[in-house]
Structures are given as structure tokens and as C-alpha cells.
């Protein structure tokens, strides 16, 4: 027997379209391994929304988008100009998948979509960091299960609600795509005192630094990164360190139990790094990386995103090109390092699929 | 409000004693973050068992063991010569923690303890690989939830029952201790086609190879490893590759969905590796490691544990000394590499604690 899960997708950029692709490629695996059948009942992009009687043929919607048409123009079910939030208010779906562009100031339009979905009792899977960075605590409180659960009766303040167990708001795709950074932090480093976290959390800047080391100019490297389809729509978010800072804020809230916001992160991007800086570091036996750090001091953490010259035997010095990586320094689980080599938007879409399956597993 | 969890511990070697230590060190964190209070209601080692009215003072039992006394001699609650399985049959506990020595032929005495605990409705957390290697499928079937659950109604054969969701048999400590190898494979690489897994899964042999590279003799390096307290009681299990093969069998069953046994693994240990071999590899720009490999060919996998000369830019070439590591080659989640630097038995005990918390989270 197979369970049918109705999903609504907001945002049909690279990640959203990759998710539609996975719905086709992984259909059989989802049914055979997990007993799940995904059905797309709603979609929205900046042109409007599509939903209505029956479901949307996801392969057909993908062709429609690839042909350059907006969701609002989708035959029969399209509603031109309808805001995504309105679709979320009306659609019949079990899970909202939110993959619209990051907005660091307001979290919109994703934030309202998430609020409405949670209010309506839906589960939510996010690839978009904006709503979390702007309103982490509010969304976690909304997503907390209403049924009493053994662990949720604990007196742990933010910890338990930030947990993974019965949580219906999932966002493992927001930090390093397919690398399970948040899952490791929340579900695996249980009961640890995490003294320090160091990460290369943004692959665009890491690619640019590696390409500059190999002799490319900054602008040339940036264009290559944008062609790969993982750079943020606004390149300043990557280059100036804000994307890495967003991810650090999510780690702080979700793993370290600290209600940090972007204001708490000391941020410096790679915009002023020159090929000469990289060559000079190399001559000293070092490699320049954009490193996000959470360092515990007494009862709190200091957060920063800075270019840093790392010795070559530092784990993060081995994270090159499109790779990302993270180092956890713990008291009882040693030092753990995880690295991913992932290209394009498929791995991030795959992380959304992971969250979707894990909602019911 | 705090939930009390009653645990019974079988095996009071290095890992079992480390678990008792964590019960003291992490008592406050468990209460505050997870709302959990652990109470030891039973214990057993080769000398006998202890249980009875009330609970066992875990700190006191640790002192008792460190003073060289067996559990059977524990004041008031001790039962000299009582087999562990008998304690498991009689004790009032919610969870069995099994950390007795590995027995590859029979899985005993751990296997019977696990069977009895599952039959009695208890949950089980294993550090001991023996029961899984000998009877993986039997134990998973016993541990399957009896209540209908959406994903468990799927037609996925072995996959769903091998999952993580409502599973009451947990064993993340059995593969690489605190490094969440199994959790990554089961819960994070969702819907992936895993084409190849390569791991350095045994830290004792990895330490020995690194020490030999640094000029120590084989015997000297082995003695150092044994002093650290993570070598298997029977050193042949480590040296001849069987410990790594055990872990590969567990990965095969739990992650790859293949009902492999030790017979399916082509095993060669490091017993014949000489300092000259290491020096020759080094001269070729390579490093010798004991590598466990699962390689997919058509619809199945080939499994091996062999010494291999790796190029220095292979991720596993960076895994040195006490470290362990794993590389997952996937279709939709890129290539993921995880490495841990962990010393002594605390991280393995911490992995048992992780499983315990995750049973209820």
C-alpha cells in the first residue's frame, strides 16, 4: 500500500524546477523504499499560481516553465497574478515546499506562505532561508506539535521545539544543500557541548576563490558560478558573505540553541580579496577561505563570517571549488568534519525531498 | 516536566563504563535539553548481574567496577553468576543498552539479551556489532512497530523496516562510534542511488598504519592502540579486518538494503603490511589504508575490506591516526565525506546516548 502526499510548491527557479525533475526521476524509488506517492496540487511563481480540481502534471509543468512560461499561464489551472500566499491559503495540500528567492529584510513572500501553511495545519519544507532568518522562533512555535509528546514536555526552553522529532517544519536544504549539516547538529550531536563550529557554507564564494587561485579574474569566476545555477539571484548575498551568515544564523538557532539574528554576526565578504592576497597566502603555506565561525565563550557564542588564511592541514583548506564543509568541535563526540561536492540545484532539491520523506518516516 | 527512562546495561567494559560516566556528566543537559532523566535499573557483566527493588546508583556502580569488582558482587542488588539474559528477562527497564564483547560466530550473549528485550517490548540500543552481524533481519523484524504506520505499509521490502523512524532497535554506535555514518546513510541520503561507499571504519588499524609510517614497529603500535582502550578484546578482529567487515555488513543491511553477511565480504587485514610497503607507497605519492568498499554493480554490491594504496588527494588519505571516515558516492546528493577524530570509549558511549535520546525525540 502506498500513501499519497499532496505537495504545493512555491518558487520555480532552479531549485523548484529541480524538485519537479526529482518527482519524475525518483517516483519509483519513493514508492518502493518509502511507500510514498507525491502529487503536486499547487504551484506558484512570480507570475501567478496554479491549482484547482485534481492535480498538476509535474512533468508537464516543468516543460511549461522550461518553455519560458509562468505558472500563472498554466493551462486550465493557472491564475495569473495570484500571489503565492493566496494559493497556499486555498490549495488542498499536505506539505508546502518553499523555494522562492531569499529576502533578508522581510522574508517575504516566503514568510507569509509558511505562516499560512502552518496555520492551516500543513507541514512545511523550506529551501528558502529568508523566513527562518527573519522569524525563526515565531515559525518554530507555530510548528510545534499540538499533541503532547514525551520529550516536548521537558523544560528545555528553546531546545526541544527546535528539535527534529515530531517537527513539521523542516529546512535541511537551507544549509549546504544535500550535506546534512543541520541533521548532524540536531539529531546526531546529541547532548554535546559544541565548543566551536567552522564552516565553508557558501559554494559560490568558495568556487570564486578556487578559480582566482587558478588564475581567473574575480568577474570571470563570478560569471562561471552564476552559470552553474547555484549563485543567489542577487550576487551580493553570496559575495558579501550574507548567504554564509544566514546559514550560520540558522545553525545558531537550530543547533546551538542561541536565538541569534544577522545582527549578531560579524560579516566580511570576499569582495576585496585580490589574486595577490591568494598568492601571498599560498607562499606562506596557507589558503584563503570564507569561513563562518561560531565560537563558544562562557555561556554564549561569537559569530563571524570572514575571509581567513587557513594552514593547508586545516580540514576546511581541503574544501575546494564547488565543495562546502563543516567542522564540529565537541566535548564527547570528538571533532567531526563533513564535506560535500555537489553541483547545480539538484542536491538542494534532493534535500527538500529528504525532509519530505523524513516528515513521515 | 521530565520523563524518566529506565535503562539496563549489559557489558561493563570500556564502553559500558564510559556510559555510566556520561550518565553523571550529562545528567543536567539531558534534563534541560531533552526532558529526560536516565535511571539505571539493571546491569550485567561476566561476573553476574545487579537489579532489584529501586534503582542502581550509577556513579557507585562505576566506582565498584573501577575498584576491580564484578557486577555480581554489587552490594545488596548483585546476583553472582546470573547470566545477562536472565537479568534482561527479569529487570524492569524501558531500554536495554548492550555493550558486551563482539562474538562473530554466535552473537552471544548479546543476541539473546536483545531478543528477550524486544520480546518484552523494550527498546534496544546496541554498541555490540555481534547480534546485528549474526541476525540482522531477525532482529529488525522483531523490532518493527506493531502499530500501523503510514510508511511501514509501503511495499519496499526490507527498506522500511530497516528505517529509522519508529524503530526501537538503534545501533548508530556500532559503526565509527560518534560519527553518524548509519544516520547519514539511513536518514539523510534519502532516495539516493548510492553507487559506492568507501570507508576507514576501524581506528585501531588506522592508528597502527599511521604509527608504522612514523617509524614504530607493528607490535609497538598495536600495544599503543590497546592502551587507548578502543581495540577489540581480541586483536585479531581489528588486525585481520573483521571489525571493518562487520561494520560494512551493517552498512549493507541498514543503508544499502542488501541482506549481506560476513561471507559476502572479501576480507584481507593489515597483518602482512610491512614498514617497507608503507615507505614504497609513500615514494609513489600514496598512502596505505585499510579500506572497506561497497561497490554497486548492476542490481547488487560487491563488498571488500583490503589494504589499499590511496593517492594523497583521496579523501580517505587524509584520515590519519585515530580518525575514521567514510565517503558516499550518490546520484542526487553529490559525493559526501565525513571524518571523525575521536579517542577512547567516550564517543561510542555518547553514540549510545544519542540513540537513547532519539528513541523518544
XYZ file of C-alpha atoms in Angstrom:
722
model
C 0.000 0.000 0.000
C 1.218 3.451 -0.855
C 0.474 6.698 0.915
C -0.233 9.699 -1.274
C 1.296 13.003 -0.170
C -0.086 16.182 -1.735
C 2.528 18.887 -2.124
C 2.335 22.546 -3.132
C 5.467 24.217 -4.459
C 6.239 27.923 -4.172
C 9.178 29.136 -6.240
C 10.038 27.623 -9.598
C 13.589 28.824 -10.062
C 16.495 26.403 -10.351
C 15.712 24.546 -7.129
C 11.952 24.360 -7.654
C 12.384 23.047 -11.184
C 14.960 20.516 -9.954
C 12.386 19.313 -7.456
C 9.871 18.718 -10.253
C 12.556 16.758 -12.064
C 13.163 14.591 -8.978
C 9.445 13.860 -8.737
C 9.813 12.087 -12.070
C 13.272 10.536 -11.631
C 12.632 9.257 -8.106
C 8.996 8.280 -8.410
C 9.673 4.552 -8.337
C 12.222 4.743 -5.507
C 9.846 6.805 -3.376
C 7.114 4.250 -3.849
C 9.284 1.176 -3.344
C 11.502 2.315 -0.467
C 9.213 4.654 1.397
C 5.696 3.798 0.290
C 5.154 7.382 -0.825
C 3.490 8.817 -3.878
C 3.945 12.569 -4.352
C 1.198 14.512 -6.042
C 1.569 18.172 -6.971
C -1.641 20.019 -6.142
C -0.397 23.617 -6.316
C 2.443 25.748 -7.645
C 3.315 29.419 -7.669
C 5.980 31.699 -9.082
C 6.184 35.463 -9.571
C 3.703 35.274 -12.474
C 0.899 33.720 -10.507
C -0.311 30.358 -9.274
C -1.821 27.126 -10.487
C -4.122 24.829 -8.546
C -7.676 23.591 -8.704
C -9.600 20.407 -9.277
C -7.337 17.370 -9.458
C -3.584 17.676 -9.513
C -0.945 19.258 -11.702
C 1.075 17.051 -14.017
C 4.536 17.896 -12.659
C 6.374 16.828 -15.790
C 4.075 18.999 -17.864
C 4.549 21.994 -15.568
C 8.312 21.562 -15.878
C 8.060 21.640 -19.677
C 5.797 24.699 -19.421
C 8.364 26.531 -17.244
C 11.295 25.471 -19.418
C 9.460 26.854 -22.434
C 9.616 30.230 -20.686
C 6.030 30.442 -19.437
C 4.968 31.467 -15.935
C 2.851 29.325 -13.627
C 0.054 31.910 -13.911
C -0.232 30.999 -17.592
C -0.543 27.261 -16.933
C -3.419 25.827 -18.961
C -6.763 25.416 -17.211
C -5.408 25.635 -13.600
C -3.401 28.878 -13.879
C -4.382 32.067 -12.024
C -2.411 34.994 -13.481
C -1.087 37.418 -10.903
C -2.333 35.428 -7.915
C 0.121 35.842 -5.014
C 1.743 32.648 -3.752
C 0.266 33.231 -0.295
C -3.232 33.185 -1.750
C -2.543 29.846 -3.437
C -1.262 28.464 -0.109
C -4.475 29.715 1.541
C -6.677 27.869 -0.936
C -4.795 24.789 -2.096
C -5.513 21.293 -0.819
C -2.072 20.026 0.158
C -0.358 18.180 2.987
C 3.000 19.881 2.620
C 4.185 23.280 1.419
C 7.556 23.266 -0.346
C 9.015 26.774 -0.271
C 11.872 27.553 -2.670
C 11.338 31.195 -3.578
C 14.211 33.727 -3.612
C 15.806 34.811 -0.334
C 14.665 38.151 1.060
C 16.734 39.025 4.119
C 14.818 42.099 5.168
C 11.260 40.827 5.220
C 11.478 37.094 4.458
C 8.618 37.720 2.001
C 6.814 36.368 0.129
C 8.015 33.076 1.593
C 7.353 34.053 5.202
C 3.617 34.598 4.733
C 3.340 31.359 2.770
C 4.946 29.462 5.641
C 2.734 31.141 8.250
C -0.430 30.354 6.332
C 0.602 26.751 5.686
C 1.394 26.149 9.362
C -1.854 27.820 10.438
C -3.740 25.544 8.089
C -2.071 22.502 9.671
C 0.189 21.721 6.757
C 3.795 20.632 7.116
C 6.448 22.844 5.555
C 9.770 22.103 3.877
C 11.976 25.110 3.185
C 14.853 25.647 0.787
C 14.489 29.417 1.276
C 16.495 30.750 4.214
C 14.669 34.086 4.390
C 11.698 33.095 6.566
C 13.984 31.356 9.092
C 16.487 34.186 9.340
C 13.706 36.734 9.847
C 11.328 34.763 12.078
C 12.930 31.559 13.381
C 11.323 31.479 16.809
C 7.860 32.518 15.610
C 7.808 29.770 12.974
C 9.143 27.100 15.343
C 6.465 27.975 17.884
C 3.796 27.741 15.200
C 5.168 24.397 14.036
C 5.339 22.796 17.485
C 3.081 19.769 17.669
C -0.161 20.409 19.495
C -0.392 16.852 20.790
C 1.508 16.171 23.989
C 4.691 14.260 23.349
C 7.097 12.872 25.960
C 10.086 14.957 25.036
C 8.096 18.080 24.391
C 7.052 18.172 27.996
C 10.638 18.815 29.052
C 11.770 22.112 30.494
C 14.424 22.740 27.897
C 13.184 26.089 26.645
C 14.070 26.517 23.005
C 15.831 23.194 22.647
C 13.013 20.787 22.327
C 10.880 22.781 19.979
C 13.948 23.302 17.824
C 14.321 19.546 17.640
C 13.661 17.169 14.820
C 11.321 14.540 16.163
C 7.722 15.456 15.518
C 8.620 18.729 13.900
C 6.528 19.628 10.869
C 8.775 22.483 9.734
C 11.919 21.123 8.067
C 14.747 23.005 6.432
C 17.784 20.771 5.984
C 18.128 22.142 2.417
C 18.853 25.651 3.692
C 22.387 24.905 4.929
C 24.767 23.317 2.394
C 22.058 21.658 0.337
C 22.433 17.896 0.448
C 25.105 17.869 3.169
C 23.152 17.098 6.337
C 24.684 19.865 8.438
C 21.546 20.618 10.437
C 20.613 16.972 10.819
C 24.060 16.155 12.170
C 23.856 19.076 14.571
C 20.325 18.407 15.784
C 19.955 14.663 15.705
C 23.486 13.316 15.911
C 25.485 15.592 18.219
C 23.003 14.814 20.975
C 23.911 16.094 24.447
C 27.165 17.553 23.144
C 28.782 20.732 24.272
C 29.702 22.216 20.884
C 32.680 24.429 21.549
C 33.270 25.625 18.028
C 31.753 25.334 14.579
C 33.706 26.273 11.477
C 32.218 26.066 8.027
C 32.587 26.863 4.387
C 28.882 27.315 3.851
C 28.721 29.110 0.503
C 29.881 27.310 -2.601
C 29.741 30.327 -4.914
C 32.417 32.228 -2.990
C 34.410 29.052 -2.496
C 34.309 28.422 -6.231
C 35.356 32.019 -6.938
C 38.319 31.791 -4.549
C 39.447 28.499 -6.085
C 39.051 29.864 -9.617
C 41.022 33.000 -8.684
C 43.766 30.797 -7.240
C 43.827 29.055 -10.615
C 44.345 32.391 -12.347
C 40.831 33.515 -13.262
C 39.698 37.063 -12.591
C 37.042 37.770 -9.967
C 34.424 38.731 -12.576
C 35.139 35.727 -14.769
C 34.850 33.397 -11.763
C 31.583 35.003 -10.699
C 30.078 34.554 -14.165
C 31.070 30.880 -14.135
C 29.437 30.451 -10.740
C 26.238 32.087 -11.944
C 26.153 29.826 -14.997
C 26.200 26.797 -12.687
C 22.832 27.881 -11.278
C 23.586 27.856 -7.573
C 24.533 31.511 -7.082
C 21.872 33.590 -5.341
C 19.778 35.757 -7.681
C 21.417 38.774 -6.045
C 25.189 38.058 -6.210
C 25.875 40.442 -3.325
C 24.257 37.906 -0.981
C 26.991 35.424 -1.837
C 29.993 37.713 -2.367
C 29.491 39.917 0.668
C 29.093 36.936 2.965
C 25.371 37.263 3.727
C 24.429 33.826 2.446
C 27.036 32.219 4.719
C 25.859 34.462 7.577
C 22.250 33.364 7.007
C 23.299 29.766 7.282
C 25.279 30.485 10.438
C 22.195 32.131 11.960
C 20.157 29.033 11.156
C 22.831 26.790 12.726
C 22.875 29.047 15.794
C 19.123 28.780 16.268
C 18.559 25.193 15.229
C 21.657 23.502 16.633
C 23.326 25.727 19.206
C 20.088 26.869 20.835
C 21.041 30.541 20.525
C 18.357 32.967 19.259
C 20.857 34.809 17.058
C 19.928 37.083 14.168
C 22.027 38.529 11.341
C 22.870 41.488 13.590
C 24.830 39.132 15.815
C 27.157 38.050 13.010
C 30.300 39.973 12.206
C 30.309 39.731 8.385
C 33.026 40.428 5.852
C 32.791 39.027 2.341
C 35.354 38.307 -0.354
C 34.710 41.458 -2.397
C 38.109 42.914 -1.553
C 40.161 39.738 -1.960
C 42.684 40.007 -4.805
C 44.684 37.370 -6.660
C 47.727 38.842 -4.890
C 46.199 38.062 -1.481
C 45.703 34.458 -2.524
C 49.243 34.162 -3.895
C 50.733 35.673 -0.746
C 48.820 33.218 1.435
C 49.937 30.364 -0.773
C 53.558 31.442 -0.357
C 53.039 31.194 3.418
C 51.607 27.651 3.090
C 48.044 28.867 3.593
C 44.812 29.010 1.638
C 42.228 31.793 1.838
C 38.657 30.663 2.519
C 35.450 32.424 3.501
C 34.931 30.839 6.905
C 31.827 31.032 9.076
C 32.625 30.538 12.752
C 30.576 30.081 15.907
C 32.901 30.108 18.887
C 31.671 29.495 22.402
C 32.751 31.889 25.098
C 31.327 31.135 28.515
C 27.583 30.795 28.073
C 27.228 32.214 24.601
C 28.774 32.167 21.144
C 30.535 34.714 18.974
C 29.554 34.532 15.324
C 31.567 35.682 12.347
C 31.930 35.239 8.587
C 35.376 36.336 7.413
C 37.969 35.508 4.806
C 40.650 33.556 6.677
C 44.052 32.213 5.670
C 43.994 28.564 6.777
C 47.003 26.273 7.118
C 46.885 23.543 4.480
C 46.280 20.826 7.081
C 43.113 22.541 8.363
C 40.133 20.401 7.296
C 38.476 23.356 5.575
C 41.594 24.016 3.485
C 40.690 20.788 1.634
C 37.252 22.150 0.687
C 37.781 23.343 -2.851
C 35.775 24.622 -5.778
C 32.113 23.659 -5.547
C 32.584 21.897 -2.247
C 31.254 23.016 1.118
C 32.186 21.703 4.531
C 31.751 21.993 8.260
C 33.790 21.121 11.349
C 32.131 20.465 14.706
C 34.346 20.622 17.797
C 32.555 18.760 20.568
C 33.261 17.543 24.077
C 32.065 13.934 23.908
C 31.852 13.154 20.171
C 35.300 14.252 19.087
C 35.930 16.559 16.153
C 33.681 15.805 13.207
C 34.204 17.063 9.672
C 31.749 16.734 6.803
C 32.293 17.850 3.241
C 30.195 17.690 0.112
C 30.987 18.036 -3.555
C 27.684 18.950 -5.115
C 26.894 20.731 -8.355
C 23.869 22.595 -9.561
C 20.447 22.749 -7.930
C 19.599 19.012 -7.827
C 21.251 18.308 -4.441
C 19.322 21.134 -2.767
C 16.082 19.843 -4.265
C 17.098 16.363 -3.073
C 17.483 17.762 0.448
C 13.880 19.029 0.236
C 12.836 15.546 -0.837
C 14.745 14.135 2.163
C 12.853 16.416 4.526
C 9.581 15.467 2.901
C 10.214 11.756 3.368
C 11.506 12.276 6.899
C 8.305 14.077 7.866
C 6.603 10.713 7.636
C 9.417 8.321 8.491
C 8.237 18.109 33.485
C 10.818 15.418 32.988
C 10.329 11.920 31.672
C 12.156 9.143 33.454
C 13.715 6.470 31.265
C 14.761 3.219 32.945
C 17.803 1.637 31.346
C 19.528 -1.716 31.831
C 23.148 -2.043 30.774
C 24.787 -5.276 29.636
C 28.576 -5.147 29.332
C 30.711 -3.035 31.618
C 33.944 -2.886 29.678
C 35.376 0.390 28.425
C 32.223 1.472 26.601
C 29.782 0.420 29.320
C 31.787 2.231 31.975
C 32.029 5.308 29.761
C 28.244 5.258 29.501
C 27.949 5.283 33.288
C 30.299 8.256 33.314
C 28.121 10.109 30.792
C 25.061 9.483 32.951
C 26.734 11.672 35.557
C 28.423 14.245 33.310
C 25.392 14.794 31.067
C 22.622 14.486 33.641
C 21.799 18.188 33.617
C 21.986 18.531 29.827
C 19.683 15.550 29.338
C 17.135 17.060 31.677
C 17.318 20.599 30.335
C 17.549 19.951 26.586
C 15.582 16.758 26.226
C 13.451 16.481 29.343
C 14.973 13.097 30.107
C 16.117 11.556 33.343
C 18.003 8.278 32.997
C 17.719 5.731 35.763
C 19.820 2.569 35.818
C 17.640 -0.348 36.904
C 19.860 -3.247 35.850
C 23.426 -4.107 34.926
C 25.331 -7.234 33.984
C 28.880 -8.282 33.197
C 30.602 -11.659 33.008
C 30.533 -11.965 36.815
C 26.784 -11.706 37.166
C 24.019 -9.149 37.323
C 22.578 -6.496 39.587
C 18.959 -5.359 39.757
C 16.084 -5.414 42.157
C 13.964 -3.021 44.188
C 14.666 0.600 43.294
C 17.479 1.586 41.019
C 21.248 1.284 40.941
C 23.353 4.313 41.803
C 25.295 4.530 38.533
C 28.164 6.529 39.997
C 28.505 3.988 42.757
C 28.475 1.080 40.306
C 31.220 2.792 38.319
C 33.368 3.093 41.458
C 32.628 -0.546 42.253
C 33.791 -1.641 38.776
C 36.847 0.609 38.817
C 37.834 -0.946 42.127
C 38.026 -4.260 40.251
C 34.767 -5.830 41.439
C 32.234 -7.569 39.215
C 28.590 -6.572 38.942
C 27.624 -9.899 40.558
C 29.353 -8.701 43.732
C 27.461 -5.406 43.840
C 26.147 -4.797 47.365
C 22.537 -5.769 48.056
C 21.402 -5.949 44.391
C 24.103 -8.265 42.987
C 23.355 -11.788 41.759
C 26.645 -13.675 41.357
C 26.864 -15.789 38.257
C 23.479 -14.722 36.895
C 23.624 -14.617 33.071
C 22.931 -11.246 31.476
C 19.972 -12.711 29.584
C 18.336 -13.678 32.866
C 18.701 -10.137 34.155
C 17.120 -8.825 30.935
C 14.241 -11.268 31.437
C 13.545 -10.010 34.946
C 14.556 -6.357 35.082
C 12.057 -3.508 34.929
C 13.500 -1.277 32.212
C 12.376 0.699 29.173
C 15.597 0.297 27.224
C 18.337 -2.313 27.031
C 21.822 -0.944 26.375
C 24.016 -3.728 25.014
C 27.786 -3.197 25.080
C 29.200 -6.653 25.669
C 32.135 -8.038 23.641
C 31.654 -8.903 19.976
C 31.143 -12.560 19.175
C 31.063 -13.046 15.402
C 30.100 -16.699 15.365
C 27.082 -16.735 17.643
C 26.444 -13.100 18.574
C 26.113 -14.338 22.141
C 25.490 -13.477 24.879
C 24.327 -10.169 23.405
C 21.995 -11.739 20.862
C 19.782 -13.463 23.426
C 19.679 -10.314 25.527
C 18.427 -8.338 22.527
C 15.829 -10.979 21.627
C 14.464 -11.086 25.144
C 14.358 -7.299 25.462
C 12.482 -6.923 22.174
C 10.079 -9.719 23.089
C 9.364 -7.947 26.366
C 8.560 -4.739 24.452
C 11.689 -2.880 25.449
C 13.681 -0.695 23.119
C 17.292 -1.651 22.471
C 20.443 0.390 21.852
C 23.474 -1.579 20.700
C 27.172 -0.806 20.775
C 27.911 -4.513 20.161
C 28.011 -5.430 16.477
C 27.739 -9.187 17.045
C 23.938 -9.530 17.251
C 23.461 -7.439 14.087
C 26.071 -9.262 12.044
C 24.641 -12.641 13.021
C 20.904 -11.886 12.947
C 20.174 -8.516 11.345
C 16.901 -9.416 9.654
C 15.506 -11.405 12.555
C 16.127 -8.562 14.980
C 14.729 -5.914 12.633
C 11.579 -7.933 12.158
C 11.207 -8.303 15.915
C 11.756 -4.572 16.392
C 9.241 -3.460 13.768
C 6.454 -1.433 15.328
C 3.256 -3.397 15.773
C 1.075 -0.330 15.293
C 0.318 0.506 11.682
C 2.314 3.463 10.462
C 1.985 5.225 7.091
C 5.448 4.442 5.811
C 5.510 0.950 7.175
C 2.619 -0.039 4.945
C 4.744 0.540 1.861
C 5.813 -2.266 -0.386
C 9.507 -1.608 -0.009
C 10.531 -5.000 1.291
C 13.474 -4.660 3.625
C 13.818 -0.919 3.256
C 11.137 0.382 5.501
C 11.766 -1.891 8.417
C 15.437 -1.030 8.172
C 14.462 2.625 8.538
C 14.901 4.964 11.425
C 11.504 6.443 12.143
C 9.633 4.460 14.719
C 12.378 1.911 15.075
C 13.017 0.736 18.624
C 16.295 -1.016 17.806
C 19.100 1.510 17.374
C 22.764 0.929 16.715
C 24.456 4.100 15.492
C 27.327 3.372 17.909
C 28.284 0.203 16.056
C 29.817 1.953 13.029
C 32.516 4.550 13.748
C 31.248 5.419 17.210
C 30.182 9.051 17.346
C 30.435 9.644 13.594
C 26.836 9.322 12.390
C 27.607 7.012 9.472
C 24.402 4.998 9.716
C 22.248 8.025 10.427
C 23.623 9.787 7.366
C 23.019 6.719 5.266
C 19.529 5.990 6.515
C 18.022 9.360 7.261
C 19.975 11.798 5.124
C 20.777 10.081 1.822
C 17.056 9.636 1.256
C 16.035 8.332 -2.182
C 19.672 8.238 -3.307
C 21.225 5.686 -5.546
C 24.440 5.021 -3.634
C 26.948 3.882 -6.230
C 29.917 3.403 -3.972
C 30.822 3.570 -0.298
C 34.438 3.739 0.833
C 35.376 3.852 4.471
C 38.131 3.658 7.011
C 35.953 2.056 9.627
C 38.489 0.722 12.136
C 40.593 3.182 14.086
C 42.910 0.610 15.625
C 44.327 -0.492 12.265
C 44.375 3.093 11.040
C 46.355 4.098 14.107
C 48.759 1.196 13.598
C 49.358 2.121 9.949
C 49.987 5.760 10.862
C 52.321 4.771 13.701
C 54.229 2.410 11.394
C 54.565 5.239 8.870
C 56.063 7.288 11.693
C 58.632 4.557 12.322
C 57.056 2.426 15.060
C 57.047 -1.342 14.779
C 53.784 -3.229 14.261
C 53.820 -4.701 17.767
C 54.643 -1.404 19.419
C 51.808 0.323 17.528
C 49.357 -2.431 18.480
C 50.244 -2.100 22.165
C 49.686 1.658 21.981
C 46.292 1.085 20.377
C 45.305 -1.394 23.060
C 46.332 1.055 25.777
C 43.914 3.614 24.306
C 41.029 1.288 25.109
C 39.302 1.104 21.751
C 40.938 -2.039 20.352
C 38.672 -5.099 20.345
C 39.318 -7.554 23.189
C 40.537 -9.993 20.549
C 43.088 -8.010 18.472
C 42.661 -10.348 15.513
C 39.214 -8.820 14.953
C 40.837 -5.469 14.269
C 44.089 -6.512 12.584
C 42.641 -9.101 10.235
C 39.940 -6.734 9.047
C 36.926 -8.406 10.661
C 35.843 -5.381 12.659
C 35.782 -3.263 9.487
C 33.964 -6.102 7.684
C 31.350 -6.228 10.463
C 30.701 -2.552 10.036
C 30.448 -2.931 6.273
C 27.879 -5.705 6.750
C 25.845 -3.417 8.994
C 26.037 -0.597 6.401
C 24.981 -3.063 3.695
C 21.909 -4.148 5.627
C 20.905 -0.878 7.214
C 21.698 1.586 4.434
C 22.102 -0.235 1.134
C 19.183 -2.588 1.680
C 21.315 -5.658 0.918
C 20.979 -8.683 3.247
C 24.740 -9.281 3.232
C 26.607 -11.366 5.786
C 30.311 -11.664 6.571
C 30.557 -14.405 3.935
C 29.814 -11.808 1.274
C 32.807 -9.661 2.206
C 36.218 -10.291 0.692
C 38.457 -9.602 3.709
C 42.184 -9.004 3.951
C 43.682 -7.342 7.028
C 46.905 -5.464 7.680
C 48.763 -8.384 9.274
C 51.191 -8.677 6.364
C 51.831 -4.969 5.826
C 55.444 -4.020 6.487
C 57.125 -0.649 7.042
C 58.725 -1.210 3.622
C 55.292 -1.409 1.984
C 54.355 1.904 3.547
C 57.612 3.543 2.500
C 57.270 2.250 -1.054
C 53.736 3.633 -1.298
C 54.910 6.947 0.088
C 57.627 7.112 -2.558
C 54.885 6.709 -5.181
C 52.851 9.568 -3.620
C 50.404 7.166 -1.995
C 49.317 6.175 1.478
C 48.280 2.674 2.549
C 44.925 2.431 4.333
C 42.629 -0.425 5.294
C 39.637 0.462 3.131
C 36.165 -1.044 3.285
C 34.325 -0.767 -0.024
C 30.785 -1.415 -1.199
C 30.665 -1.025 -4.956
C 27.440 -1.296 -6.889
C 27.391 -3.492 -9.965
C 24.039 -3.680 -11.687
C 21.500 -4.588 -9.035
C 23.832 -5.602 -6.258
C 27.014 -4.619 -4.481
C 30.463 -6.130 -4.147
C 31.917 -5.858 -0.655
C 35.573 -5.876 0.332
C 37.964 -4.885 3.099
C 41.522 -4.575 1.801
C 44.685 -2.602 2.357
C 44.812 -0.092 -0.498
C 47.408 2.439 -1.598
C 45.449 5.682 -1.993
C 46.631 8.798 -3.824
C 47.200 11.635 -1.343
C 44.263 13.643 -2.696
C 41.797 10.815 -1.988
C 39.580 11.923 0.917
C 40.437 8.803 2.919
C 44.178 9.511 2.601
C 43.553 12.430 4.991
C 42.119 10.110 7.646
C 45.064 9.604 9.974
C 45.834 8.076 13.335
C 42.725 7.709 15.479
C 40.466 9.102 12.822
C 37.858 7.196 10.852
C 35.980 8.331 7.767
C 33.507 7.460 5.064
C 32.799 8.586 1.506
C 29.345 8.220 -0.045
C 29.101 8.455 -3.831
C 25.490 9.255 -4.697
C 23.466 10.216 -7.732
C 21.468 13.193 -6.438
C 23.317 14.292 -3.288
C 26.831 14.573 -4.660
C 29.855 12.987 -3.022
C 29.778 13.287 0.751
C 32.738 12.720 3.046
C 32.601 12.536 6.832
C 35.538 12.112 9.168
C 35.889 11.929 12.915
C 38.800 12.313 15.283
C 37.670 10.515 18.408
C 39.700 8.977 21.225
C 38.890 6.348 23.773
C 35.490 4.860 24.555
C 33.547 8.045 25.450
C 32.435 8.842 21.863
C 30.995 5.352 21.382
C 29.141 5.633 24.676
C 27.960 9.080 23.544
C 26.569 7.480 20.384
C 24.554 5.098 22.577
C 23.266 8.115 24.469
C 22.322 9.709 21.129
C 20.314 6.654 20.153
C 18.625 6.619 23.529
C 17.530 10.243 23.213
C 16.483 9.765 19.595
C 14.222 6.882 20.572
C 11.999 9.448 22.195
C 12.694 12.544 20.119
